[in-house]
Amino acid sequence: MKGKMEQFERQRLIEEGKNLKEGLIALEEDLLKLNDKLQLEAQRIPNMTHPHVPIGGEDSSMTTKLVGSAPEFSFPVKDHLELGKELCLFDFDTAAEVSGSKFYYLKNDAVLLEMALVNWTLSEVMKRGFTPLTTPELVRSSIVEKCGFQPRGNNTQVYSIEDSDQCLIGTAEIPVGGLHMDSILAETLLPLKYVAFSHCFRTEAGAAGSATRGLYRVHQFSKVEMFIFCRSEDSEHYHEELIKIEEDMFSSLGLHFKILDMASEDLGAPAYRKFDVEAWMPGLERFGEISSASNCTDYQSRRLGIRYRPLEAPVASPRKSKSNLAPPQFVHTLNATACAVPRMIICLLENYQQEDGSILIPEPLRPFMGGRSVISRKS
Amino acid sequence: MKMSCLKGTTISFSCLKLAFPSYPSSFQNLPFRRTIKPLSAALQTSPATSPSTTKAEDQVARSHWKAAIDFKWIKDNKEAVAANIRNRNSDADLELVLQLYDHFFNLQKEVERVRGERNAVANKMKGKMEQSQRQRLIEEGKNLKEGLIALEEDLLKLNDKLQLEAQRIPNMTHPNVPIGGEDSSMTRKLVGSAPEFSFPVKDHLELGKELCLFDFDTAAEVSGSKFYYLKNDAVLLEMALVNWTLSEVMKRGFTPLTTPELVRSSVVEKCGFQPRGNNTQVYSIEDSDQCLIGTAEIPVGGLHMDSILAETLLPLKYVAFSHCFRTEAGAAGSATRGLYRVHQFSKVEMFIFCRPEESEHYHEELIKIEEDMFSSLGLHFKTLDMASEDLGAPAYRKFDVEAWMPGLERFGEISSASNCTDYQSRRLGIRYRPSEAPVASPKSSKGNLAPPLFVHTLNATACAVPRMIICLLENYQQEDGSILIPEPLRPFMGGRSVISRKL
C-alpha cells in the first residue's frame, strides 16, 4: 500500500489488510492455545532411560552392590519405636493431637543425634568439594512442576499454601534446581556441586500400611541433599560419584545395605537412571530405603531453562562479527540424598541397640555428640 | 491472682451436644417461647457496634474450642480489666462480654428450671391416673422437652458467642509495666558498647555479597521476596549458632526438642495468635485446618495440652529448634531489607511450664540466660521492659533485647521473653495437681487431692538466626571485608576464627 494507486484500489487493499489482520489474530490465538495443549501433553513424556536400566516393576530392580552384613543379636530385637519410647526420644501421640498423624517431636538424645547426623553429613560432603546451602522451603508451584513433580494432582505429595501460588518443598532438590533457573552458565563454572540442608514436607497421600509406623513415613523431616549441575557428557560420571559418596558415608556408619539399579517403572519421570540405597532395619526385619540418587540428564534443565556456554566454538566461522560463541546447551542435573534423618535414626537405633536398651553411637558421629559413645536411659 | 475455671458448664455442654439430635429451633411455634423471648431477643440483637459481628456469626456456626476463662473474676474485677484493655489499646469489648455472660448465666438458670419441670412431669406420670390426665401430662412433657431442646441450643450458641468475645480480652498486666506505646518501653539494662570502626562500615547485605553468603535475588524468583538462600560460611555460621545455643541452654537444664512445623489452627489460636485475621502472620495450608508455625512456642505449648501434670514434674523447661514461617503481612519499610525481616528462619526457643508463684522468677531466669549468651558473643545490647501497647494479648510482661547493628545504624530486636501467666494454659487446658491438699478433708474417700490449677507458661528466644547473623557480620567486620568469629562459636565452626573471601 506504499505505492501510488487509485482510491478504490487502495480501499480494496485496506479491506484485504483488515481481513488478513483479523485472521492473523485468530490464528495466533489458536497457535497459543495449541502450544499450551502441546506443552501440557508433551511435558508428561518421561525422560529417556539408560540402556542398562532393567525393564519392569519393583521386582526387576537389580542389586548392584551389597555392603556389610546384618548384625546378630543375642537378645530379642526391638524396633525403633519401642527403643525410642524407653529412651524418651520421640513423641508421636501428642504430635497427632497438635498436628495430625505422622508428625512427631524429637526429644533429648534424638535431637542431638539429628544435629550430629546433619553436621557430620554436611562436613563429609563439603570435604568432597560441595558448596553448602540452606534453601527456602516455600517455593512457587511452577518451580515444583519444572523439577518434574505434580503439585496439584490427586494424591499429590505436595502441600500447597492457601491463597498463594506457593508450595512446601518435599526435597531441597527443588529450590536448588531453581538456583540457576533461566540462566546461561559459563562452562568453566561446571560442575556446580551443592550440598543443601532443609526441612522437607510430604503429604504421603495414598501411602499406608505397617511399614509406615513411626519414623519410617512422616510428613516432615530433615534432609541433607547433594545436587550437581554439569555438562551433558559428564553426568554418568557424576552419578557414579554421588552413589560412591553415599556408599562411603553409610559404610563408615557401619550400616548393612544394598545398592539398587531401579527398574523402569520405578524411576519417576525426571530420572534417566536412579540408584537407591536400602539399609537393613532389624526392627522392621527388612531393608528400607535410606537414599536415592538420580541422573535427570536434561529433563529438569529444559524446564528450568538452565544452559551453559561451551568454551570452544564447533568450527571456525567466516562471520567473525558474532565471534566464535557456540550455542548454549542444556546442562544435566543430578540429585542424591546424603542423609534423610528419620530413616538414619531408625537404622542407628535398630542396628546399634544393646541388650540393656541403650544405643551405641557409631564412631564418626561421636565428635558431633560431644564425644559421647552411648545413648542411654535418662536417670 | 486467683483464677478458677468455669469447668462445670463446659463439660455439661459437650454432654448436651451428644445427647440431642439437631433440631430446628422454630421459636414461633412453641407457646413456651414467650417466657424466654426477652433472653433470645437479646441474643438476636447483639450490639451492632461490635466490629466482629459478621465474622462472629460465621464462627459461631462452627463448633469452636473453649477457653477456661474465669468470668466471675472478670466480673468482680471489671474496672481493672477495663483499664487493662484501654492500656493495651485492645479492641476487646468488655461490656459485651459482661452482658453475654449475664444472659448466659440467666439462660443457664432457665434451662435448669425447665429441666426441673420436665423431671417433675415425668415423675407425676409414674402414678395411676385418668386417661385424659395422662394425655395432658404427655402433652405437657412433650412441650417442655421441645422447649428445653430449643433453650439448650440457644445456650450453646450463646456460649460460643461469649467465648468468641471473651477470648479477645488480653492478659492482665504486671504492675511495673510502663503504660503506653513503643516510646514508653523502659530500658532495664545496657550491656557493652558500640564498636568503633576506623573504616567505612558496611551493612550485612553488602558484606554478605562480597563473601558470597546469601542469595536474595534468585530466591525472589524461586519463592518470592523476603526469601533467601544461605551459602558457604553463612551455612556454617547458622549451624554453629544453633549448635552452640542448644548446648548452652541444655547446660542450664532445658530438655532439647525438635517440633512439628505444621500444626492445627486451633492450637495456634490457643497460644494467642490469629491464624485467620486480616494481616495475619500465619501461613495456612490449602484444604486443611493446618498452619505453618511462626515460632516453636506453638508446638511446645501444645506438648502438654489437655493435661494435668504432677506438681513434682514442674518446672518443665524445653529448648526447641525449629524453622519458623511468617507472612510479615503489613510490614514494610527500609528496615526490612535483607535478613532483618524474612518469611522463613531458624530459631532456638526456650519454653517453661511452671507453677503460678514461680513465673516471675523464671521470667528473670530466661532473660538472664539470654543476656549471658549475647554478652558472651560480645554484642552491645539493651534489655527493654515493653510498654502495655506492645505486649501482645498473651503476655503479662515482656522483655525484648535489642542489639546494636552498625550497618543499620540502630538497635534491632534479636529476642523476646514473655511471661504469659495462665493465658495460654487456660486455652490449651494445661493444669497441674498441687502435691498437698489445702485442708484435711473429712471426705477421705476421694483422697486429699487438691483441685488442679492452671500452670503458667513462659517463652523466650534463645537465638533467632538471621538477626544474629546480621549482628555478627556487622559488628565483627574487619577492614578487609572479612568477619571475625566470636570465641564461643569457633569450636562449632571447626576451630576457624575468620570468615573471609573464597579464593
mmCIF file of C-alpha atoms in Angstrom, chain B residues 207-414:
data_model
loop_
_atom_site.group_PDB
_atom_site.id
_atom_site.type_symbol
_atom_site.label_atom_id
_atom_site.label_comp_id
_atom_site.label_asym_id
_atom_site.label_seq_id
_atom_site.Cartn_x
_atom_site.Cartn_y
_atom_site.Cartn_z
ATOM 1 C CA LEU B 207 29.253 -7.890 53.469
ATOM 2 C CA GLY B 208 27.251 -10.965 52.523
ATOM 3 C CA LYS B 209 27.507 -10.157 48.852
ATOM 4 C CA GLU B 210 31.284 -9.805 48.914
ATOM 5 C CA LEU B 211 31.674 -13.020 50.873
ATOM 6 C CA CYS B 212 29.122 -14.997 48.799
ATOM 7 C CA LEU B 213 26.995 -15.645 51.840
ATOM 8 C CA PHE B 214 23.443 -15.050 50.629
ATOM 9 C CA ASP B 215 21.275 -15.023 47.543
ATOM 10 C CA PHE B 216 18.104 -12.956 47.756
ATOM 11 C CA ASP B 217 17.603 -12.313 44.046
ATOM 12 C CA THR B 218 17.267 -15.900 42.913
ATOM 13 C CA ALA B 219 15.161 -16.702 45.960
ATOM 14 C CA ALA B 220 12.774 -13.936 44.902
ATOM 15 C CA GLU B 221 12.292 -15.716 41.561
ATOM 16 C CA VAL B 222 12.035 -19.174 43.067
ATOM 17 C CA SER B 223 9.906 -18.303 46.085
ATOM 18 C CA GLY B 224 9.096 -14.599 46.354
ATOM 19 C CA SER B 225 10.528 -11.581 48.091
ATOM 20 C CA LYS B 226 11.925 -11.900 51.618
ATOM 21 C CA PHE B 227 13.187 -15.402 50.929
ATOM 22 C CA TYR B 228 16.890 -16.258 50.701
ATOM 23 C CA TYR B 229 19.491 -18.965 50.308
ATOM 24 C CA LEU B 230 22.375 -19.064 52.782
ATOM 25 C CA LYS B 231 25.638 -20.160 51.172
ATOM 26 C CA ASN B 232 29.136 -21.170 52.162
ATOM 27 C CA ASP B 233 30.220 -19.850 55.546
ATOM 28 C CA ALA B 234 26.767 -18.472 56.330
ATOM 29 C CA VAL B 235 25.545 -22.084 56.467
ATOM 30 C CA LEU B 236 28.335 -22.966 58.873
ATOM 31 C CA LEU B 237 27.525 -19.885 60.906
ATOM 32 C CA GLU B 238 23.865 -20.879 61.163
ATOM 33 C CA MET B 239 24.777 -24.410 62.221
ATOM 34 C CA ALA B 240 27.294 -23.054 64.720
ATOM 35 C CA LEU B 241 24.766 -20.662 66.228
ATOM 36 C CA VAL B 242 22.124 -23.379 66.566
ATOM 37 C CA ASN B 243 24.517 -25.980 67.942
ATOM 38 C CA TRP B 244 26.108 -23.583 70.403
ATOM 39 C CA THR B 245 22.775 -22.191 71.589
ATOM 40 C CA LEU B 246 21.272 -25.640 72.116
ATOM 41 C CA SER B 247 24.362 -26.631 74.037
ATOM 42 C CA GLU B 248 24.363 -23.538 76.245
ATOM 43 C CA VAL B 249 20.684 -23.803 77.105
ATOM 44 C CA MET B 250 20.846 -27.564 77.704
ATOM 45 C CA LYS B 251 23.636 -26.924 80.231
ATOM 46 C CA ARG B 252 21.065 -24.928 82.175
ATOM 47 C CA GLY B 253 18.730 -27.876 82.482
ATOM 48 C CA PHE B 254 16.462 -27.457 79.455
ATOM 49 C CA THR B 255 15.247 -30.525 77.550
ATOM 50 C CA PRO B 256 16.018 -30.315 73.824
ATOM 51 C CA LEU B 257 13.200 -30.751 71.301
ATOM 52 C CA THR B 258 12.507 -30.541 67.615
ATOM 53 C CA THR B 259 8.866 -29.925 66.768
ATOM 54 C CA PRO B 260 6.294 -30.248 64.008
ATOM 55 C CA GLU B 261 6.198 -27.103 61.878
ATOM 56 C CA LEU B 262 2.662 -27.795 60.676
ATOM 57 C CA VAL B 263 0.044 -27.556 63.413
ATOM 58 C CA ARG B 264 -3.734 -27.449 63.631
ATOM 59 C CA SER B 265 -5.011 -23.874 63.512
ATOM 60 C CA SER B 266 -6.853 -24.342 66.824
ATOM 61 C CA VAL B 267 -3.512 -24.812 68.558
ATOM 62 C CA VAL B 268 -2.251 -21.575 67.013
ATOM 63 C CA GLU B 269 -5.307 -19.772 68.373
ATOM 64 C CA LYS B 270 -4.922 -21.310 71.807
ATOM 65 C CA CYS B 271 -1.443 -19.848 72.055
ATOM 66 C CA GLY B 272 -2.903 -16.387 71.447
ATOM 67 C CA PHE B 273 -2.257 -15.933 67.709
ATOM 68 C CA GLN B 274 -4.808 -15.169 64.986
ATOM 69 C CA PRO B 275 -4.379 -17.512 62.038
ATOM 70 C CA ARG B 276 -7.278 -16.159 60.032
ATOM 71 C CA GLY B 277 -7.332 -12.451 60.715
ATOM 72 C CA ASN B 278 -6.568 -9.796 58.110
ATOM 73 C CA ASN B 279 -2.848 -9.113 58.099
ATOM 74 C CA THR B 280 -2.348 -12.474 59.757
ATOM 75 C CA GLN B 281 1.248 -13.549 60.354
ATOM 76 C CA VAL B 282 0.252 -17.153 59.775
ATOM 77 C CA TYR B 283 0.526 -19.221 56.567
ATOM 78 C CA SER B 284 -2.371 -21.669 56.169
ATOM 79 C CA ILE B 285 -2.322 -24.915 54.215
ATOM 80 C CA GLU B 286 -4.858 -25.322 51.425
ATOM 81 C CA ASP B 287 -7.711 -27.785 52.018
ATOM 82 C CA SER B 288 -6.613 -28.335 55.575
ATOM 83 C CA ASP B 289 -7.008 -26.986 59.088
ATOM 84 C CA GLN B 290 -3.224 -26.864 59.385
ATOM 85 C CA CYS B 291 -0.920 -23.848 59.539
ATOM 86 C CA LEU B 292 2.820 -23.270 59.470
ATOM 87 C CA ILE B 293 4.256 -22.258 62.841
ATOM 88 C CA GLY B 294 5.673 -18.759 63.295
ATOM 89 C CA THR B 295 7.536 -19.911 66.375
ATOM 90 C CA ALA B 296 8.243 -23.170 68.208
ATOM 91 C CA GLU B 297 6.314 -21.655 71.137
ATOM 92 C CA ILE B 298 3.194 -23.057 69.487
ATOM 93 C CA PRO B 299 4.014 -26.755 69.168
ATOM 94 C CA VAL B 300 5.841 -26.697 72.509
ATOM 95 C CA GLY B 301 2.811 -25.171 74.221
ATOM 96 C CA GLY B 302 0.766 -27.917 72.589
ATOM 97 C CA LEU B 303 3.064 -30.586 74.020
ATOM 98 C CA HIS B 304 1.081 -30.633 77.256
ATOM 99 C CA MET B 305 -2.336 -29.557 76.053
ATOM 100 C CA ASP B 306 -5.379 -31.016 77.807
ATOM 101 C CA SER B 307 -3.235 -32.468 80.589
ATOM 102 C CA ILE B 308 -2.979 -32.437 84.345
ATOM 103 C CA LEU B 309 0.687 -32.575 85.331
ATOM 104 C CA ALA B 310 2.007 -33.766 88.676
ATOM 105 C CA GLU B 311 3.425 -30.834 90.602
ATOM 106 C CA THR B 312 6.690 -32.685 91.069
ATOM 107 C CA LEU B 313 7.251 -32.502 87.322
ATOM 108 C CA LEU B 314 7.289 -28.701 87.368
ATOM 109 C CA PRO B 315 9.046 -26.676 86.181
ATOM 110 C CA LEU B 316 9.229 -28.237 82.735
ATOM 111 C CA LYS B 317 11.926 -26.487 80.721
ATOM 112 C CA TYR B 318 12.312 -27.063 76.997
ATOM 113 C CA VAL B 319 14.657 -25.713 74.360
ATOM 114 C CA ALA B 320 13.279 -26.252 70.876
ATOM 115 C CA PHE B 321 14.921 -25.863 67.477
ATOM 116 C CA SER B 322 12.613 -25.272 64.519
ATOM 117 C CA HIS B 323 12.169 -23.397 61.288
ATOM 118 C CA CYS B 324 9.621 -20.563 61.570
ATOM 119 C CA PHE B 325 7.381 -19.129 58.889
ATOM 120 C CA ARG B 326 5.780 -15.679 58.941
ATOM 121 C CA THR B 327 3.814 -13.844 56.272
ATOM 122 C CA GLU B 328 5.015 -10.459 57.573
ATOM 123 C CA ALA B 329 1.813 -9.022 56.099
ATOM 124 C CA GLY B 330 1.670 -5.325 56.732
ATOM 125 C CA ALA B 331 5.376 -4.984 57.455
ATOM 126 C CA ALA B 332 7.198 -2.677 55.090
ATOM 127 C CA GLY B 333 9.958 -0.133 55.040
ATOM 128 C CA SER B 334 13.696 0.120 54.837
ATOM 129 C CA ALA B 335 14.303 -1.834 57.994
ATOM 130 C CA THR B 336 13.033 -4.886 56.217
ATOM 131 C CA ARG B 337 15.947 -5.227 53.829
ATOM 132 C CA GLY B 338 17.981 -8.358 53.746
ATOM 133 C CA LEU B 339 17.853 -10.701 56.695
ATOM 134 C CA TYR B 340 16.071 -8.310 59.036
ATOM 135 C CA ARG B 341 12.576 -9.352 58.061
ATOM 136 C CA VAL B 342 12.150 -12.654 56.254
ATOM 137 C CA HIS B 343 9.431 -15.220 55.710
ATOM 138 C CA GLN B 344 11.413 -18.235 56.901
ATOM 139 C CA PHE B 345 14.146 -18.572 59.500
ATOM 140 C CA SER B 346 15.717 -20.910 62.047
ATOM 141 C CA LYS B 347 15.132 -20.243 65.710
ATOM 142 C CA VAL B 348 16.038 -21.809 69.029
ATOM 143 C CA GLU B 349 13.287 -21.149 71.556
ATOM 144 C CA MET B 350 13.086 -21.641 75.335
ATOM 145 C CA PHE B 351 9.768 -22.577 76.929
ATOM 146 C CA ILE B 352 8.844 -23.115 80.567
ATOM 147 C CA PHE B 353 5.727 -24.590 82.211
ATOM 148 C CA CYS B 354 5.677 -23.760 85.934
ATOM 149 C CA ARG B 355 3.555 -23.045 88.989
ATOM 150 C CA PRO B 356 1.966 -19.579 89.107
ATOM 151 C CA GLU B 357 4.002 -18.405 92.078
ATOM 152 C CA GLU B 358 7.207 -19.092 90.170
ATOM 153 C CA SER B 359 6.588 -17.487 86.800
ATOM 154 C CA GLU B 360 8.152 -14.143 87.669
ATOM 155 C CA HIS B 361 11.251 -15.932 88.914
ATOM 156 C CA TYR B 362 11.552 -17.910 85.675
ATOM 157 C CA HIS B 363 10.960 -14.790 83.618
ATOM 158 C CA GLU B 364 14.042 -13.320 85.267
ATOM 159 C CA GLU B 365 15.902 -16.581 84.684
ATOM 160 C CA LEU B 366 15.074 -16.597 80.976
ATOM 161 C CA ILE B 367 16.153 -13.009 80.385
ATOM 162 C CA LYS B 368 19.347 -13.722 82.339
ATOM 163 C CA ILE B 369 20.157 -16.687 80.080
ATOM 164 C CA GLU B 370 19.659 -14.506 77.015
ATOM 165 C CA GLU B 371 21.795 -11.714 78.440
ATOM 166 C CA ASP B 372 24.567 -14.162 79.316
ATOM 167 C CA MET B 373 24.590 -15.655 75.830
ATOM 168 C CA PHE B 374 24.512 -12.346 73.986
ATOM 169 C CA SER B 375 27.241 -10.969 76.262
ATOM 170 C CA SER B 376 29.462 -13.948 75.620
ATOM 171 C CA LEU B 377 29.119 -13.269 71.907
ATOM 172 C CA GLY B 378 30.367 -9.752 72.599
ATOM 173 C CA LEU B 379 27.229 -7.988 71.449
ATOM 174 C CA HIS B 380 26.262 -4.482 72.525
ATOM 175 C CA PHE B 381 22.587 -4.604 73.524
ATOM 176 C CA LYS B 382 19.838 -3.287 75.742
ATOM 177 C CA THR B 383 17.039 -5.124 77.505
ATOM 178 C CA LEU B 384 13.634 -3.410 77.389
ATOM 179 C CA ASP B 385 10.593 -3.760 79.625
ATOM 180 C CA MET B 386 7.975 -3.492 76.892
ATOM 181 C CA ALA B 387 5.132 -0.987 77.301
ATOM 182 C CA SER B 388 1.488 -2.024 77.597
ATOM 183 C CA GLU B 389 0.546 -1.370 73.961
ATOM 184 C CA ASP B 390 3.395 -3.556 72.712
ATOM 185 C CA LEU B 391 2.768 -6.641 74.782
ATOM 186 C CA GLY B 392 0.624 -8.804 72.583
ATOM 187 C CA ALA B 393 -2.515 -10.381 74.061
ATOM 188 C CA PRO B 394 -0.928 -13.404 75.842
ATOM 189 C CA ALA B 395 1.897 -11.602 77.655
ATOM 190 C CA TYR B 396 1.621 -10.391 81.246
ATOM 191 C CA ARG B 397 5.058 -8.913 80.864
ATOM 192 C CA LYS B 398 7.595 -8.942 78.036
ATOM 193 C CA PHE B 399 11.318 -8.210 77.910
ATOM 194 C CA ASP B 400 12.827 -7.560 74.500
ATOM 195 C CA VAL B 401 16.525 -7.499 73.712
ATOM 196 C CA GLU B 402 17.694 -5.100 71.031
ATOM 197 C CA ALA B 403 21.239 -5.385 69.776
ATOM 198 C CA TRP B 404 23.353 -2.748 68.093
ATOM 199 C CA MET B 405 23.531 -3.241 64.315
ATOM 200 C CA PRO B 406 26.206 -0.899 62.946
ATOM 201 C CA GLY B 407 25.146 -1.354 59.339
ATOM 202 C CA LEU B 408 21.539 -0.399 60.133
ATOM 203 C CA GLU B 409 22.869 2.294 62.463
ATOM 204 C CA ARG B 410 20.345 1.403 65.108
ATOM 205 C CA PHE B 411 19.316 -1.210 67.642
ATOM 206 C CA GLY B 412 17.328 -4.134 66.252
ATOM 207 C CA GLU B 413 15.287 -6.716 68.132
ATOM 208 C CA ILE B 414 17.059 -10.044 68.490
#
